[in-house]
C-alpha positions as YAML, in Angstrom:
chain: A
units: angstrom
residues:
- id: 1
  name: GLN
  ca: [-0.23, -0.11, -0.16]
- id: 2
  name: GLY
  ca: [0.79, 3.45, -1.00]
- id: 3
  name: VAL
  ca: [1.42, 6.12, 1.66]
- id: 4
  name: SER
  ca: [-1.96, 7.48, 1.41]
- id: 5
  name: GLY
  ca: [-3.52, 3.66, 1.68]
- id: 6
  name: GLU
  ca: [-4.28, 3.19, -1.82]
- id: 7
  name: VAL
  ca: [-2.97, 0.24, -3.42]
- id: 8
  name: PRO
  ca: [-0.37, 0.73, -6.36]
- id: 9
  name: CYS
  ca: [-1.74, 0.12, -9.42]
- id: 10
  name: ARG
  ca: [0.25, -2.41, -11.48]
- id: 11
  name: PRO
  ca: [0.45, -1.45, -15.10]
- id: 12
  name: ARG
  ca: [-2.56, -3.19, -17.04]
- id: 13
  name: GLY
  ca: [-0.69, -3.89, -20.07]
- id: 14
  name: THR
  ca: [0.40, -2.30, -23.59]
- id: 15
  name: ILE
  ca: [-1.53, -0.90, -26.06]
- id: 16
  name: LEU
  ca: [0.06, -0.64, -29.54]
- id: 17
  name: HIS
  ca: [-1.49, 1.72, -32.05]
- id: 18
  name: VAL
  ca: [-0.61, 0.85, -35.60]
- id: 19
  name: ILE
  ca: [-1.42, 4.09, -38.33]
- id: 20
  name: HIS
  ca: [0.20, 3.95, -41.67]
- id: 21
  name: SER
  ca: [0.55, 7.88, -42.11]
- id: 22
  name: GLY
  ca: [1.82, 10.27, -39.66]
- id: 23
  name: ALA
  ca: [0.38, 12.81, -41.97]
- id: 24
  name: ILE
  ca: [-2.38, 15.67, -41.08]
- id: 25
  name: GLY
  ca: [-5.45, 14.23, -40.40]
- id: 26
  name: GLY
  ca: [-8.29, 13.00, -38.46]
- id: 27
  name: GLY
  ca: [-6.59, 8.94, -37.98]
- id: 28
  name: PRO
  ca: [-3.23, 10.84, -36.37]
- id: 29
  name: ASN
  ca: [-5.25, 13.03, -34.18]
- id: 30
  name: ALA
  ca: [-7.14, 10.50, -32.87]
- id: 31
  name: VAL
  ca: [-4.13, 8.14, -32.51]
- id: 32
  name: LYS
  ca: [-2.19, 10.91, -30.74]
- id: 33
  name: LEU
  ca: [-5.16, 11.33, -28.42]
- id: 34
  name: LEU
  ca: [-5.43, 8.02, -27.63]
- id: 35
  name: ALA
  ca: [-1.86, 7.47, -26.90]
- id: 36
  name: THR
  ca: [-1.32, 10.19, -24.71]
- id: 37
  name: HIS
  ca: [-4.70, 9.72, -22.80]
- id: 38
  name: VAL
  ca: [-4.74, 6.03, -22.24]
- id: 39
  name: ASN
  ca: [-1.30, 6.30, -19.86]
- id: 40
  name: SER
  ca: [-3.82, 7.78, -17.14]
- id: 41
  name: SER
  ca: [-5.70, 4.76, -16.81]
- id: 42
  name: GLY
  ca: [-2.68, 2.49, -16.29]
- id: 43
  name: TRP
  ca: [-2.36, 0.98, -20.01]
- id: 44
  name: ARG
  ca: [1.33, 1.66, -21.56]
- id: 45
  name: SER
  ca: [1.07, 3.11, -25.18]
- id: 46
  name: VAL
  ca: [3.24, 2.45, -28.37]
- id: 47
  name: VAL
  ca: [2.44, 4.24, -31.58]
- id: 48
  name: VAL
  ca: [3.65, 2.83, -34.72]
- id: 49
  name: CYS
  ca: [3.82, 4.88, -37.75]
- id: 50
  name: SER
  ca: [5.75, 6.18, -40.61]
- id: 51
  name: ASP
  ca: [7.55, 9.18, -40.23]
- id: 52
  name: ASN
  ca: [6.18, 11.70, -43.12]
- id: 53
  name: GLY
  ca: [4.17, 13.97, -41.27]
- id: 54
  name: PRO
  ca: [3.80, 16.16, -37.55]
- id: 55
  name: LEU
  ca: [2.48, 12.83, -35.56]
- id: 56
  name: VAL
  ca: [6.17, 11.86, -34.91]
- id: 57
  name: PRO
  ca: [7.47, 14.96, -33.71]
- id: 58
  name: ASP
  ca: [4.05, 15.76, -31.68]
- id: 59
  name: LEU
  ca: [4.50, 12.04, -29.83]
- id: 60
  name: HIS
  ca: [8.30, 12.98, -29.40]
- id: 61
  name: CYS
  ca: [7.86, 16.22, -27.43]
- id: 62
  name: LEU
  ca: [5.02, 14.35, -25.51]
- id: 63
  name: GLY
  ca: [7.20, 11.80, -24.38]
- id: 64
  name: GLU
  ca: [5.22, 9.02, -26.04]
- id: 65
  name: PRO
  ca: [7.04, 6.01, -27.39]
- id: 66
  name: MET
  ca: [6.92, 5.92, -31.34]
- id: 67
  name: ILE
  ca: [8.60, 3.56, -33.69]
- id: 68
  name: ALA
  ca: [8.81, 4.46, -37.48]
- id: 69
  name: VAL
  ca: [7.24, 2.08, -39.73]
- id: 70
  name: ASP
  ca: [7.10, 2.87, -43.47]
- id: 71
  name: LEU
  ca: [3.67, 1.28, -45.02]
- id: 72
  name: HIS
  ca: [2.38, 4.30, -46.66]
- id: 73
  name: THR
  ca: [4.28, 3.81, -49.86]
- id: 74
  name: LYS
  ca: [3.94, 1.00, -52.24]
- id: 75
  name: GLY
  ca: [7.41, 0.43, -52.65]
- id: 76
  name: ARG
  ca: [8.25, -0.14, -49.09]
- id: 77
  name: CYS
  ca: [5.03, -1.67, -47.46]
- id: 78
  name: ILE
  ca: [6.82, -5.40, -47.73]
- id: 79
  name: THR
  ca: [9.56, -4.42, -45.68]
- id: 80
  name: GLY
  ca: [7.27, -2.21, -43.50]
- id: 81
  name: PHE
  ca: [5.06, -4.89, -43.11]
- id: 82
  name: LEU
  ca: [8.11, -7.65, -42.01]
- id: 83
  name: ARG
  ca: [9.34, -4.77, -39.70]
- id: 84
  name: LEU
  ca: [5.68, -4.36, -38.16]
- id: 85
  name: VAL
  ca: [5.70, -8.24, -37.37]
- id: 86
  name: ARG
  ca: [9.09, -7.79, -35.34]
- id: 87
  name: VAL
  ca: [7.84, -5.16, -33.57]
- id: 88
  name: ILE
  ca: [4.64, -6.96, -32.42]
- id: 89
  name: ARG
  ca: [6.55, -9.87, -31.65]
- id: 90
  name: SER
  ca: [9.18, -7.44, -29.35]
- id: 91
  name: VAL
  ca: [6.58, -5.31, -27.86]
- id: 92
  name: ARG
  ca: [4.29, -8.07, -27.23]
- id: 93
  name: PRO
  ca: [1.10, -6.16, -26.88]
- id: 94
  name: SER
  ca: [-2.06, -6.77, -25.03]
- id: 95
  name: ILE
  ca: [-4.25, -4.52, -27.28]
- id: 96
  name: LEU
  ca: [-3.38, -3.89, -31.18]
- id: 97
  name: HIS
  ca: [-5.21, -0.63, -32.12]
- id: 98
  name: THR
  ca: [-4.96, -0.28, -35.72]
- id: 99
  name: GLN
  ca: [-6.32, 3.13, -37.54]
- id: 100
  name: GLY
  ca: [-7.29, 3.18, -41.44]
- id: 101
  name: GLN
  ca: [-7.49, 0.76, -43.55]
- id: 102
  name: PHE
  ca: [-3.67, 0.00, -44.92]
- id: 103
  name: ALA
  ca: [-2.95, -0.33, -40.86]
- id: 104
  name: GLY
  ca: [-5.95, -2.50, -40.22]
- id: 105
  name: PHE
  ca: [-4.61, -4.58, -42.95]
- id: 106
  name: PHE
  ca: [-1.28, -4.74, -42.38]
- id: 107
  name: GLY
  ca: [-1.75, -5.00, -38.36]
- id: 108
  name: GLY
  ca: [-4.00, -7.96, -38.41]
- id: 109
  name: LEU
  ca: [-1.96, -10.14, -40.85]
- id: 110
  name: ALA
  ca: [1.03, -8.95, -39.08]
- id: 111
  name: ALA
  ca: [-0.70, -9.99, -35.68]
- id: 112
  name: ARG
  ca: [-1.69, -13.27, -37.21]
- id: 113
  name: CYS
  ca: [2.03, -14.06, -38.44]
- id: 114
  name: ARG
  ca: [3.13, -13.09, -34.85]
- id: 115
  name: MET
  ca: [0.84, -15.87, -33.33]
- id: 116
  name: LEU
  ca: [1.35, -18.40, -36.11]
- id: 117
  name: ARG
  ca: [5.11, -18.33, -35.45]
- id: 118
  name: SER
  ca: [4.89, -18.44, -31.63]
- id: 119
  name: ASN
  ca: [2.64, -20.97, -31.74]
- id: 120
  name: GLY
  ca: [4.52, -23.04, -34.04]
...
């Protein structure tokens, strides 16, 4: 118990937020709000996005963990996808939140690949 008699809260787990682009828009703003506000409820947030916009410097200024993975260009989406699989294996999130259709597709597939490898 803490000094005030409250039982210290253990971290609930990690939420991995995946968005394909860090450009200006509603998706990146939603991810930034979610990532910064869930920390107060005991969750740890890690954001995965490309470094093509203001989301990365915004998260850096706020002290939020961020991993750059390029999923927004056709020429790099395969290497970005493979990196995303490695990130999911490394972070081992309790929750995978994807924002947008590219992130949903690649995030879901990467999570599935991570599960297949760890069970096999």
